[in-house]
mmCIF file of C-alpha atoms and ligand atoms in Angstrom:
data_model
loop_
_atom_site.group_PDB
_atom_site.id
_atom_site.type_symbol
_atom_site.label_atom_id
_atom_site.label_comp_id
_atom_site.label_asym_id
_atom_site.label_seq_id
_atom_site.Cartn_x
_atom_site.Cartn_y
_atom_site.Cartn_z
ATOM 1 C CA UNK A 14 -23.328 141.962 35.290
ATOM 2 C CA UNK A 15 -24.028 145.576 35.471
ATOM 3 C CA UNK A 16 -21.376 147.146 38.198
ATOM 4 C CA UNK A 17 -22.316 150.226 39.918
ATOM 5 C CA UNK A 18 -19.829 152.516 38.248
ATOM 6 C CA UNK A 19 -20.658 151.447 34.467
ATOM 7 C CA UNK A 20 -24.878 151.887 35.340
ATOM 8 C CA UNK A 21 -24.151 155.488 36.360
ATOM 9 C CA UNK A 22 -22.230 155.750 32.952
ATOM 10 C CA UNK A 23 -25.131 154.387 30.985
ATOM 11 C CA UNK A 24 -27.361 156.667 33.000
ATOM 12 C CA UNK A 25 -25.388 159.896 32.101
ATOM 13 C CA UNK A 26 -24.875 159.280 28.247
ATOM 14 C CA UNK A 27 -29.275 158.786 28.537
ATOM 15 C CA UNK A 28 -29.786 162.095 30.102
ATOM 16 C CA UNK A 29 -26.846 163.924 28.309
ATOM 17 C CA UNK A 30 -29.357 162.570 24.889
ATOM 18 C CA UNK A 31 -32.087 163.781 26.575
ATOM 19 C CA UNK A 32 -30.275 167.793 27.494
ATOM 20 C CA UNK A 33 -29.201 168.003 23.771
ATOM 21 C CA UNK A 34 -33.168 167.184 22.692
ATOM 22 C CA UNK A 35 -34.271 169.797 25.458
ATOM 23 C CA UNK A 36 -32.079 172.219 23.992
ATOM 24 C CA UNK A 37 -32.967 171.818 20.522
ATOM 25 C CA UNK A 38 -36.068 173.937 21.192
ATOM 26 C CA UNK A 39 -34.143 176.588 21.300
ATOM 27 C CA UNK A 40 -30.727 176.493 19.719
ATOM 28 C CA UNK A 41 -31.007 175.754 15.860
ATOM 29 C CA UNK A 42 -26.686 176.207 15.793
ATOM 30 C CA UNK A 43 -26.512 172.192 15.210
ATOM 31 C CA UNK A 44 -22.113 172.641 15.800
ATOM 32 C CA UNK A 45 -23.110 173.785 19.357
ATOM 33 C CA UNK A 46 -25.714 171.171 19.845
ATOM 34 C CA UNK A 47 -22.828 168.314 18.401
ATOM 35 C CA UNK A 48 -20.100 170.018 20.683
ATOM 36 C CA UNK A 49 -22.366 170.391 23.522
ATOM 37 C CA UNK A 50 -22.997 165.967 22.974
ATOM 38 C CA UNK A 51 -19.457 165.404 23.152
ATOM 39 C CA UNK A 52 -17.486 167.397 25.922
ATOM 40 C CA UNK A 53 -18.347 166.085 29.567
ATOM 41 C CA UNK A 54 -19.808 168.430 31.324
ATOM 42 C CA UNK A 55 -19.477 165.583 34.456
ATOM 43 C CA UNK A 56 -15.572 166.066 34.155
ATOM 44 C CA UNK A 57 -15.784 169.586 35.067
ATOM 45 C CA UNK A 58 -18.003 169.539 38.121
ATOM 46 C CA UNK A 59 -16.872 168.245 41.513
ATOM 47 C CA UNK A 60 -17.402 164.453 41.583
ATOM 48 C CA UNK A 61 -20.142 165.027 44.508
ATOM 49 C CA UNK A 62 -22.334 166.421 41.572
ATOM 50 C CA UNK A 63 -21.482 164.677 38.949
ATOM 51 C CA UNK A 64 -24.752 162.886 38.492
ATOM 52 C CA UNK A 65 -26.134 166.431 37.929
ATOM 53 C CA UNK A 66 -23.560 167.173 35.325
ATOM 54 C CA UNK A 67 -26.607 166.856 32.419
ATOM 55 C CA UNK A 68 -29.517 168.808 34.066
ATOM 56 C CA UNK A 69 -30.034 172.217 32.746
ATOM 57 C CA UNK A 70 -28.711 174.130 35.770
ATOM 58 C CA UNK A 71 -25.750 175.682 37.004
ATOM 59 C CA UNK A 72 -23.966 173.586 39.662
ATOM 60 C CA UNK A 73 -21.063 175.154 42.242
ATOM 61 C CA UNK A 74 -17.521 174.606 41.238
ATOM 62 C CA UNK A 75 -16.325 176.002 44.212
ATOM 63 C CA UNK A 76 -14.641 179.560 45.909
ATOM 64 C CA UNK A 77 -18.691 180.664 45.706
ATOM 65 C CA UNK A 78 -18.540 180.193 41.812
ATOM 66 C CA UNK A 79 -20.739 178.099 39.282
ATOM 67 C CA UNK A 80 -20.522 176.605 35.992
ATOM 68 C CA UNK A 81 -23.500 178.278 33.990
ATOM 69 C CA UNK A 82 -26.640 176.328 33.073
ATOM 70 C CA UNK A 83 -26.305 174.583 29.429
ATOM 71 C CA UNK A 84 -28.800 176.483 28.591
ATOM 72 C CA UNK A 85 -27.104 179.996 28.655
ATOM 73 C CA UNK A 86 -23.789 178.307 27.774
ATOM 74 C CA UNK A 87 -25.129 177.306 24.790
ATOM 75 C CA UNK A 88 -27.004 180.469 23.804
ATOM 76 C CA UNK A 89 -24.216 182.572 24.496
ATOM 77 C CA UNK A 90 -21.813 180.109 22.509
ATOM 78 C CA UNK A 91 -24.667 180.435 19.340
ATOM 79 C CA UNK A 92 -24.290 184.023 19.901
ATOM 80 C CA UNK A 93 -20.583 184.749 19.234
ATOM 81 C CA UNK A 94 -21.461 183.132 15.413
ATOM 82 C CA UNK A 95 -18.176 181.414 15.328
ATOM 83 C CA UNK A 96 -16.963 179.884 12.215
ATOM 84 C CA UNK A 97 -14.143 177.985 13.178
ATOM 85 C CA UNK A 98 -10.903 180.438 12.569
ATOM 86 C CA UNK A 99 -11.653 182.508 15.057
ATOM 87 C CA UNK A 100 -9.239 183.861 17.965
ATOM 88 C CA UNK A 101 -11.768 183.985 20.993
ATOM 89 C CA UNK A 102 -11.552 185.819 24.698
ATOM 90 C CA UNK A 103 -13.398 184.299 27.596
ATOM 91 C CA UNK A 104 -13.594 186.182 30.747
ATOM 92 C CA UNK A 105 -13.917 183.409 33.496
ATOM 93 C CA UNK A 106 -12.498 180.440 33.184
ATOM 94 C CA UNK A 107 -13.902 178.873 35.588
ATOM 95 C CA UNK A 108 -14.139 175.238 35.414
ATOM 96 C CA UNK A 109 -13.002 175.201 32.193
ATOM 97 C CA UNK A 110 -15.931 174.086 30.418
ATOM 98 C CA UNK A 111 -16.913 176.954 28.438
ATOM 99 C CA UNK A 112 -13.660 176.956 27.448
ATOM 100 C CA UNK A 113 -13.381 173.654 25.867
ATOM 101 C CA UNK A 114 -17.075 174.324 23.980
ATOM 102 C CA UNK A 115 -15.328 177.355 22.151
ATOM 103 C CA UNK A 116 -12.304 175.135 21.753
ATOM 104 C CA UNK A 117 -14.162 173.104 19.744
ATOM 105 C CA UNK A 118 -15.680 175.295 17.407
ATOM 106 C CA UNK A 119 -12.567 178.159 17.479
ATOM 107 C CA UNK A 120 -9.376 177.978 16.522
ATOM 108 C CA UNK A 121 -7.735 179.536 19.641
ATOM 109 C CA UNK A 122 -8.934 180.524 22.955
ATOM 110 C CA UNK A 123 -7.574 182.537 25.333
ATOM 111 C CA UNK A 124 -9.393 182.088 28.809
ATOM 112 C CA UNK A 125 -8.647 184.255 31.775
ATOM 113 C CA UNK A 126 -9.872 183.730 35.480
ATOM 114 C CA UNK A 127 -9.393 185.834 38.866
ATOM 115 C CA UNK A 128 -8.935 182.988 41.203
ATOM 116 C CA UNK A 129 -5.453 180.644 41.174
ATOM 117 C CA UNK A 130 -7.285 178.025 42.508
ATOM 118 C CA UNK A 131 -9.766 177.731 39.561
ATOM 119 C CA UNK A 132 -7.852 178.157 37.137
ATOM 120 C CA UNK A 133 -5.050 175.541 37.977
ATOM 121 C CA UNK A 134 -8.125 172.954 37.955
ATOM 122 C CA UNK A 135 -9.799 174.005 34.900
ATOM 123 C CA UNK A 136 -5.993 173.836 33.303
ATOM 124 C CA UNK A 137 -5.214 170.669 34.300
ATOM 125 C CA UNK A 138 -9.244 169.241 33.212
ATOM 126 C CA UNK A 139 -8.541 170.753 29.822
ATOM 127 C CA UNK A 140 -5.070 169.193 29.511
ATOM 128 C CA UNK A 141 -6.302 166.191 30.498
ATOM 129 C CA UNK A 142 -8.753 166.014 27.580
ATOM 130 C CA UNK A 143 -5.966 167.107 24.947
ATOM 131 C CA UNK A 144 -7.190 170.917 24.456
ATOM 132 C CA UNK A 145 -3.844 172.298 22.923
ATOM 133 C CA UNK A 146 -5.670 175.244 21.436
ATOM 134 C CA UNK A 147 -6.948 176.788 24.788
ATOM 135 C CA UNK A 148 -4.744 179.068 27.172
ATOM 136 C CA UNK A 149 -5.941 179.808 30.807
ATOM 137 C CA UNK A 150 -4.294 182.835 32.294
ATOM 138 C CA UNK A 151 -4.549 184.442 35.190
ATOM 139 C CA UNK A 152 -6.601 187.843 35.153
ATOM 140 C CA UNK A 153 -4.745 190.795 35.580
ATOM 141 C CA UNK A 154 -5.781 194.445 36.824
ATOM 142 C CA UNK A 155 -6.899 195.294 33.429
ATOM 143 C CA UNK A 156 -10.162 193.281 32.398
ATOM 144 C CA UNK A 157 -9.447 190.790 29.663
ATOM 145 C CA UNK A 158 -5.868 189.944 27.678
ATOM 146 C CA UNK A 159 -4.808 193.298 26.217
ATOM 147 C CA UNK A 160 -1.407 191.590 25.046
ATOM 148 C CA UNK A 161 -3.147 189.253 22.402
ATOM 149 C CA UNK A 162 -5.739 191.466 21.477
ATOM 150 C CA UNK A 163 -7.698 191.865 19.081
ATOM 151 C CA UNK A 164 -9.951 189.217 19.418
ATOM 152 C CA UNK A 165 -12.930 187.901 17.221
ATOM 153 C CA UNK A 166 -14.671 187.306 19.893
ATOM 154 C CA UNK A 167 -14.939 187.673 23.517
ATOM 155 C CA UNK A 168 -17.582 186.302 25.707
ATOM 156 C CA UNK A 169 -17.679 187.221 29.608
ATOM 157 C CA UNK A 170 -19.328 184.524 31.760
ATOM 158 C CA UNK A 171 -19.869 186.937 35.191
ATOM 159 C CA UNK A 172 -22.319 189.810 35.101
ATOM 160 C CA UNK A 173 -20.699 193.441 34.811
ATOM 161 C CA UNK A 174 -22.884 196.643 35.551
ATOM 162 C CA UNK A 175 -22.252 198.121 31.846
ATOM 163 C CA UNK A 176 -20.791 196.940 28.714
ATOM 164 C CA UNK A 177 -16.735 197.459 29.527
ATOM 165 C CA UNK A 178 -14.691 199.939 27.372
ATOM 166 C CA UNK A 179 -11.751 197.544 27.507
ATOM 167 C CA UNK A 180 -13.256 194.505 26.725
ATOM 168 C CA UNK A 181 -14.704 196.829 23.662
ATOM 169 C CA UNK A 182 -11.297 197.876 22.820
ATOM 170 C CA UNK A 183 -9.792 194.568 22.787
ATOM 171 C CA UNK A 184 -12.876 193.750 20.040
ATOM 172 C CA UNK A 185 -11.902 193.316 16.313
ATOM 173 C CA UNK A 186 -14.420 195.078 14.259
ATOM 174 C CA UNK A 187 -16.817 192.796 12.895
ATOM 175 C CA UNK A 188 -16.611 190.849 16.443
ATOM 176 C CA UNK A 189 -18.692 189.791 18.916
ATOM 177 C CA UNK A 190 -18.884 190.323 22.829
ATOM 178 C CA UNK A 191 -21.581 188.103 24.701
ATOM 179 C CA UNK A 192 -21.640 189.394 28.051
ATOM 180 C CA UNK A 193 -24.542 189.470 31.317
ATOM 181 C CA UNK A 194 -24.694 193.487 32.117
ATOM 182 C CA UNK A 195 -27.025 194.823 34.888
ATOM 183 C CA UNK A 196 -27.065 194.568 38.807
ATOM 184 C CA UNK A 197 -25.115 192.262 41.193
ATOM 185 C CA UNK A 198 -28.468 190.450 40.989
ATOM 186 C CA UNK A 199 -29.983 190.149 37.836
ATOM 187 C CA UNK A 200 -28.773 191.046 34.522
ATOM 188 C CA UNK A 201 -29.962 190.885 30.717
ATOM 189 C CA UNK A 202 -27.649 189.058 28.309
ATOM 190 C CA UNK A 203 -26.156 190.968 25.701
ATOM 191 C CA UNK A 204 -24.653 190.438 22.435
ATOM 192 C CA UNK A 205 -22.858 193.719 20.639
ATOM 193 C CA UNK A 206 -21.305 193.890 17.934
ATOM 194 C CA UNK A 207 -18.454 196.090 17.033
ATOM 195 C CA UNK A 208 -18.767 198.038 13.428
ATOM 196 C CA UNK A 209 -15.933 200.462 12.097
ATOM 197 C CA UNK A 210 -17.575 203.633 13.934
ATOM 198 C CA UNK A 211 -20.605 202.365 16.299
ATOM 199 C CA UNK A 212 -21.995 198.804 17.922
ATOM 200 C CA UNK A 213 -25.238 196.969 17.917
ATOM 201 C CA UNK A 214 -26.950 195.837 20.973
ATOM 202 C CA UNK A 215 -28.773 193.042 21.353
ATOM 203 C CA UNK A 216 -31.071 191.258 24.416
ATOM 204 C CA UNK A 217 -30.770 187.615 24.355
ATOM 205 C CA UNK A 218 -32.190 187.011 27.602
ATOM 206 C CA UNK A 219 -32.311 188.018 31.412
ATOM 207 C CA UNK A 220 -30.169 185.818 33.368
ATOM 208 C CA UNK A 221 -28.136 185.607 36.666
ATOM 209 C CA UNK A 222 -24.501 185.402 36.762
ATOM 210 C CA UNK A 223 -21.827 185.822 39.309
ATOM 211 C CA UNK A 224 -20.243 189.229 39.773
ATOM 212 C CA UNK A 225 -17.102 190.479 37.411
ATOM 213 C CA UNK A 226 -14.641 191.703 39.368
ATOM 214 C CA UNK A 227 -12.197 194.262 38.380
ATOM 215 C CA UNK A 228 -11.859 197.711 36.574
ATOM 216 C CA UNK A 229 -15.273 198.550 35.023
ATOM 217 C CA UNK A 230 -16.424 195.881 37.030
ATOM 218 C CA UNK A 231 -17.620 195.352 40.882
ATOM 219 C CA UNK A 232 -15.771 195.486 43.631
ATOM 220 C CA UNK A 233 -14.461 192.200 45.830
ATOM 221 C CA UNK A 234 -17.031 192.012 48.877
HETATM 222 N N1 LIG B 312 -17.171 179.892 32.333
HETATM 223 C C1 LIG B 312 -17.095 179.157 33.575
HETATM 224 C C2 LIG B 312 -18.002 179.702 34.658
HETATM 225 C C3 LIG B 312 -17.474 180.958 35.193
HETATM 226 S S1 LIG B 312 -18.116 181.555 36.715
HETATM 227 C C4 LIG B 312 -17.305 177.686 33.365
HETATM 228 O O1 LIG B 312 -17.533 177.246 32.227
HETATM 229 O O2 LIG B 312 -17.220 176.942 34.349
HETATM 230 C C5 LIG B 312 -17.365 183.161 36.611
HETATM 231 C C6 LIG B 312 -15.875 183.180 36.841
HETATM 232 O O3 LIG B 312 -15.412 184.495 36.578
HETATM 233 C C7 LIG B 312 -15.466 182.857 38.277
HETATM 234 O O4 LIG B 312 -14.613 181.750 38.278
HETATM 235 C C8 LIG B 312 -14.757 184.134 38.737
HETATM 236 O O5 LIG B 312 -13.662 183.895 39.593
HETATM 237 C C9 LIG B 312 -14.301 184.738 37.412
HETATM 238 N N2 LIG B 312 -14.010 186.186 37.397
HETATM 239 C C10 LIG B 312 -14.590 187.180 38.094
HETATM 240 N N3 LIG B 312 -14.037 188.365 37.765
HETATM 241 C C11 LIG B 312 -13.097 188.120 36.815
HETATM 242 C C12 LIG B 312 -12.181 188.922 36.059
HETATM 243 N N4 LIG B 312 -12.119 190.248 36.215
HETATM 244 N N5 LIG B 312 -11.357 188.317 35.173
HETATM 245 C C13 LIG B 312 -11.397 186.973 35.017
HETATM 246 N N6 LIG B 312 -12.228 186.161 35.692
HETATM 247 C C14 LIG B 312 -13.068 186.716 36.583
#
């Protein structure tokens, strides 16, 4: 006999298969495609929407914030070109999920969110499912984790109105920044690169993210 709870398993592991094909159109990076098959999204999203946990759209997490589509969380993961022994930045924590896709592929991440209340979940999710390499901090006035700087990467998952000096700062050269930059409303996805004297820009796609707050950022409503 099939019970309730082990049917709604079966059901997830089908359309989790069935994301991973849907995002194969457009991410070739097969290590985010593999990573993106084995972390559960459903752990990270309150249990009321856990049967949503594999459709490609950002569900609320709570305090008025949402875990990104996997879409965009795997575009933007593509776009930092990780290797595997790089030190990585996220802006965000969140739920915690971003973070343990980069904790996959990276060999440390450092994760900073605004909100206590986020943070201690996404901490105890990710300790739960044996992430030693990931550190969630709380954000302080300064955008970002001057103290461990540089970074190989940083990627910012809430939408600033320009690309942040700090943040740009706390880049190693050669490194990436993924980050949403445009209005409170709507923003364009960018990936720059830092090079000894100057940094290339590129548009990966518009999106819509929830506001950074902070220095260089917006203000709290
Ligand atoms: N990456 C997350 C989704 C993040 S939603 C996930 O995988 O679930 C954006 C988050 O950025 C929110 O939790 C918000 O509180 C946080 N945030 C906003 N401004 C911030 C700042 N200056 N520093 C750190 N986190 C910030």
């Amino acid at each position: 006999m099939i019970t309730l709870k082990h049917r709604s398993i079966v059901n997830l592991e089908r359309e989790r298969e069935k994301l991973i094909e849907h995002l194969r159109q457009e991410i070739s990076d097969e290590r985010v495609l593999n990573v993106m098959a084995r972390v559960p999204r459903e752990l990270f999203v309150p249990s009321s929407s856990r049967h949503l946990a594999y459709e490609d759209r950002p569900l609320p997490i709570g305090e008025g914030q949402t875990i990104s589509q996997p879409f965009i969380i795997a575009l933007m993961t593509q776009a930092l070109e990780l290797l595997g022994s790089e030190k990585v930045l996220e802006l965000g924590t969140g739920s915690g999920y971003q973070a343990a896709i980069l904790a996959e592929i990276a060999r440390q991440v450092i994760t900073v969110e605004r909100l206590p209340s986020l943070a201690n979940t996404a901490r105890r999710t990710l300790k739960k499912l044996g992430y030693i390499n990931v550190q969630v901090h709380l954000a302080e006035r300064t955008l970002g984790r001057r103290a461990e700087a540089p970074y190989d990467a940083i990627m910012v998952t809430a939408a600033a109105p320009r690309i942040p000096q700090e943040l740009l700062d706390q880049l190693a050269v050669g490194g990436r920044l993924v980050i949403p930059v445009g209005s409170r409303w709507e923003q364009d996805l960018l990936q720059v690169t830092k090079q000894k004297e100057e940094f290339t820009v590129k548009n990966l796609t518009p999106c819509r993210f929830v506001p950074l707050i902070g220095e260089e950022a917006w203000n709290e409503e």
